[in-house]
Amino acid sequence: AWRVAGWYPGDMALSPDGARVLVVAGERVRVFRAADGGRLGDFGCKPGAATAAFSPDGRELMVGTADGP
């Protein structure tokens, strides 16, 4: 498990190759290396992000909110 001070992760998704973890929390989407938790990306999104997924080929990220994608 990873500790991230002051940040409460919501939904998570593992990339198809198992190398990355996509995490949504509030208005942020973050991508981490699965092996060591190193941050690869940090993006803004609509408020209320509730679910996350990788495309089948792992090249795209999807985030869904209470009002839709």
N, CA and C of each residue as an Amber inpcrd file, in Angstrom:
protein
   207
   0.8490000  -1.1840000   0.0000000   0.0000000   0.0000000   0.0000000
   0.8900000   1.2410000   0.0000000   0.3800000   2.2960000  -0.6160000
   1.1080000   3.5630000  -0.6650000   0.4560000   4.5460000   0.2740000
   1.2600000   5.4080000   0.8740000   0.7500000   6.4910000   1.6980000
   0.9190000   7.7850000   0.9300000  -0.1550000   8.5370000   0.8510000
  -0.1040000   9.8370000   0.1830000  -0.7430000  10.8370000   1.1380000
   0.0640000  11.6310000   1.8190000  -0.4270000  12.5660000   2.8270000
  -1.3980000  13.5770000   2.2390000  -2.5380000  13.7560000   2.8890000
  -3.5060000  14.7690000   2.4870000  -4.2840000  14.4650000   1.2250000
  -4.2300000  13.2480000   0.7530000  -4.9020000  12.8990000  -0.5020000
  -5.6470000  11.6000000  -0.2880000  -6.9060000  11.5560000  -0.6500000
  -7.7370000  10.3880000  -0.4100000  -8.1660000   9.7750000  -1.7410000
  -7.4650000   8.7380000  -2.1840000  -7.7710000   8.1400000  -3.4770000
  -9.1370000   7.4950000  -3.5100000  -9.7320000   7.5350000  -4.6920000
 -11.0100000   6.8750000  -4.9250000 -10.7890000   5.6180000  -5.7490000
 -11.4390000   5.5550000  -6.9090000 -11.3340000   4.3740000  -7.7670000
  -9.9250000   4.2420000  -8.3370000  -9.5230000   3.0000000  -8.5780000
  -8.2160000   2.7160000  -9.1490000  -8.3680000   1.7080000 -10.2810000
  -7.4530000   1.7570000 -11.2360000  -7.4340000   0.7960000 -12.3430000
  -5.9900000   0.4260000 -12.6470000  -5.7790000  -0.8220000 -12.9470000
  -4.4570000  -1.3240000 -13.3230000  -4.3770000  -1.4020000 -14.8400000
  -3.2760000  -0.9250000 -15.4120000  -3.1070000  -0.9810000 -16.8630000
  -3.0610000  -2.4380000 -17.3250000  -3.4220000  -2.6930000 -18.5940000
  -3.4260000  -4.0660000 -19.0980000  -2.0930000  -4.8010000 -18.9420000
  -0.9850000  -4.0680000 -19.0060000   0.3200000  -4.7200000 -18.8600000
   0.7810000  -4.7940000 -17.4000000  -0.0230000  -4.2400000 -16.4830000
   0.2840000  -4.2970000 -15.0630000   1.3570000  -3.3260000 -14.6070000
   1.7830000  -2.4210000 -15.4900000   2.8880000  -1.5170000 -15.1620000
   2.4500000  -0.2110000 -14.5110000   1.1830000   0.1960000 -14.7030000
   0.7220000   1.4910000 -14.2040000  -0.5880000   1.3480000 -13.4400000
  -0.7810000   2.2680000 -12.4950000  -2.0210000   2.3370000 -11.7280000
  -2.6100000   3.7200000 -11.9410000  -3.8800000   3.7610000 -12.3110000
  -4.6230000   4.9990000 -12.5140000  -5.4930000   5.2020000 -11.2790000
  -5.4280000   6.3970000 -10.6840000  -6.1740000   6.6770000  -9.4600000
  -6.9220000   7.9900000  -9.6230000  -8.2110000   8.0060000  -9.2450000
  -8.9780000   9.2480000  -9.2540000  -9.2950000   9.6460000  -7.8210000
  -9.3140000  10.9580000  -7.5840000  -9.6770000  11.5010000  -6.2790000
 -10.1420000  12.9320000  -6.4770000 -11.4040000  13.1810000  -6.2220000
 -11.9370000  14.5350000  -6.3660000 -11.8010000  15.0380000  -7.7840000
 -10.9970000  16.0680000  -7.9710000 -10.7970000  16.6690000  -9.2910000
  -9.4170000  16.3630000  -9.8570000  -8.7880000  15.2720000  -9.4110000
  -7.4560000  14.8930000  -9.8750000  -7.4560000  13.4530000 -10.3650000
  -6.6540000  13.2190000 -11.3850000  -6.3840000  11.8730000 -11.8930000
  -4.8720000  11.7210000 -11.8580000  -4.4040000  10.6650000 -11.2330000
  -2.9620000  10.4590000 -11.1370000  -2.6090000   9.0770000 -11.6450000
  -1.4430000   8.9940000 -12.2850000  -0.9310000   7.7210000 -12.8110000
   0.3960000   7.4370000 -12.1080000   0.5100000   6.2140000 -11.6000000
   1.7050000   5.7980000 -10.8650000   2.3060000   4.5490000 -11.4960000
   3.6010000   4.3560000 -11.3010000   4.2420000   3.0860000 -11.6460000
   3.8010000   2.0660000 -10.6110000   3.3280000   0.9250000 -11.0450000
   2.8720000  -0.1080000 -10.1180000   4.0190000  -0.6800000  -9.3000000
   5.1970000  -0.7620000  -9.8640000   6.3290000  -1.4060000  -9.1940000
   6.7930000  -0.6620000  -7.9430000   6.7970000   0.6880000  -8.0040000
   7.3660000   1.4270000  -6.8770000   6.5530000   2.6370000  -6.4400000
   5.4140000   2.8820000  -7.0760000   4.5670000   4.0070000  -6.6880000
   5.0230000   5.3540000  -7.1930000   6.0430000   5.3900000  -8.0540000
   6.5060000   6.6670000  -8.6150000   5.4300000   7.3060000  -9.4700000
   5.2280000   8.6170000  -9.3150000   4.1850000   9.3120000 -10.0650000
   4.6270000   9.5440000 -11.4980000   3.7720000   9.1810000 -12.4450000
   4.0350000   9.3670000 -13.8700000   3.2370000  10.5220000 -14.4570000
   2.1030000  10.8370000 -13.8580000   1.2640000  11.9070000 -14.3900000
   0.2600000  12.3760000 -13.3610000  -0.2080000  13.6200000 -13.5410000
  -1.1820000  14.2260000 -12.6410000  -2.0230000  15.1640000 -13.4970000
  -3.3220000  14.8960000 -13.5810000  -4.1990000  15.6390000 -14.4730000
  -5.4270000  16.1260000 -13.7230000  -5.9770000  17.2410000 -14.1660000
  -7.2400000  17.7200000 -13.6360000  -8.3940000  17.0490000 -14.3690000
  -9.5550000  17.0080000 -13.7230000 -10.7550000  16.4560000 -14.3660000
 -11.9800000  17.1320000 -13.7720000 -13.1460000  16.7820000 -14.2870000
 -14.3920000  17.3360000 -13.7750000 -14.5610000  16.9590000 -12.3040000
 -15.2080000  17.8010000 -11.5100000 -15.4800000  17.4380000 -10.1220000
 -16.3040000  16.1540000 -10.0430000 -16.1050000  15.4070000  -9.0040000
 -16.8960000  14.1980000  -8.7900000 -16.4170000  12.9860000  -9.5520000
 -15.1590000  12.9430000  -9.9250000 -14.6340000  11.7640000 -10.6190000
 -14.9130000  10.5340000  -9.7630000 -15.5150000   9.5180000 -10.3700000
 -15.9620000   8.3640000  -9.5930000 -15.3670000   7.0460000 -10.0490000
 -14.9740000   6.9620000 -11.2960000 -14.4770000   5.7000000 -11.8160000
 -13.3750000   5.9450000 -12.8370000 -12.4970000   4.9670000 -12.9840000
 -11.3540000   5.1210000 -13.8900000 -11.0840000   3.8130000 -14.6090000
 -10.5220000   3.9250000 -15.8100000 -10.1700000   2.7220000 -16.5720000
  -9.1110000   3.0670000 -17.6040000  -8.3700000   2.0460000 -18.0010000
  -7.4630000   2.1360000 -19.1410000  -8.1670000   1.5380000 -20.3460000
  -7.8280000   2.0120000 -21.5360000  -8.3180000   1.3590000 -22.7520000
  -7.6730000  -0.0270000 -22.8310000  -8.2360000  -0.9340000 -23.6260000
  -7.6880000  -2.2890000 -23.7240000  -6.2090000  -2.3350000 -24.1240000
  -5.7540000  -1.3510000 -24.9250000  -4.3370000  -1.3480000 -25.3180000
  -3.4670000  -0.5550000 -24.3380000  -4.0880000   0.0660000 -23.3080000
  -3.3530000   0.7980000 -22.2950000  -2.8770000   2.1750000 -22.7020000
  -3.2600000   2.6360000 -23.8950000  -2.7630000   3.9240000 -24.3890000
  -3.6270000   5.1100000 -23.9780000  -4.8800000   4.8550000 -23.5800000
  -5.7870000   5.9350000 -23.2140000  -6.3420000   5.7070000 -21.8140000
  -6.6990000   6.8190000 -21.1600000  -7.2950000   6.7810000 -19.8380000
  -8.7340000   7.2630000 -19.9440000  -9.6260000   6.6480000 -19.1930000
 -11.0090000   7.0850000 -19.1480000 -11.3640000   7.3640000 -17.7010000
 -12.1110000   8.4600000 -17.4890000 -12.5960000   8.8140000 -16.1580000
 -14.0740000   9.1420000 -16.2910000 -14.8700000   8.5650000 -15.4000000
 -16.3050000   8.8410000 -15.3960000 -16.6930000   9.5860000 -14.1390000
 -17.6680000  10.4910000 -14.2670000 -18.1660000  11.2460000 -13.1220000
 -19.6360000  10.9160000 -12.9160000 -20.2090000  11.4700000 -11.8650000
 -21.6250000  11.2460000 -11.5830000 -22.5150000  11.7490000 -12.7130000
 -22.0520000  12.8000000 -13.4580000 -22.8470000  13.3030000 -14.5750000
 -22.4910000  12.6830000 -15.9170000 -21.6150000  11.7170000 -15.9480000
 -21.2210000  11.0900000 -17.2110000 -19.7600000  11.3400000 -17.4980000
 -19.2360000  10.7930000 -18.6150000 -17.8100000  10.9110000 -18.9420000
 -17.3890000  12.3320000 -19.2660000
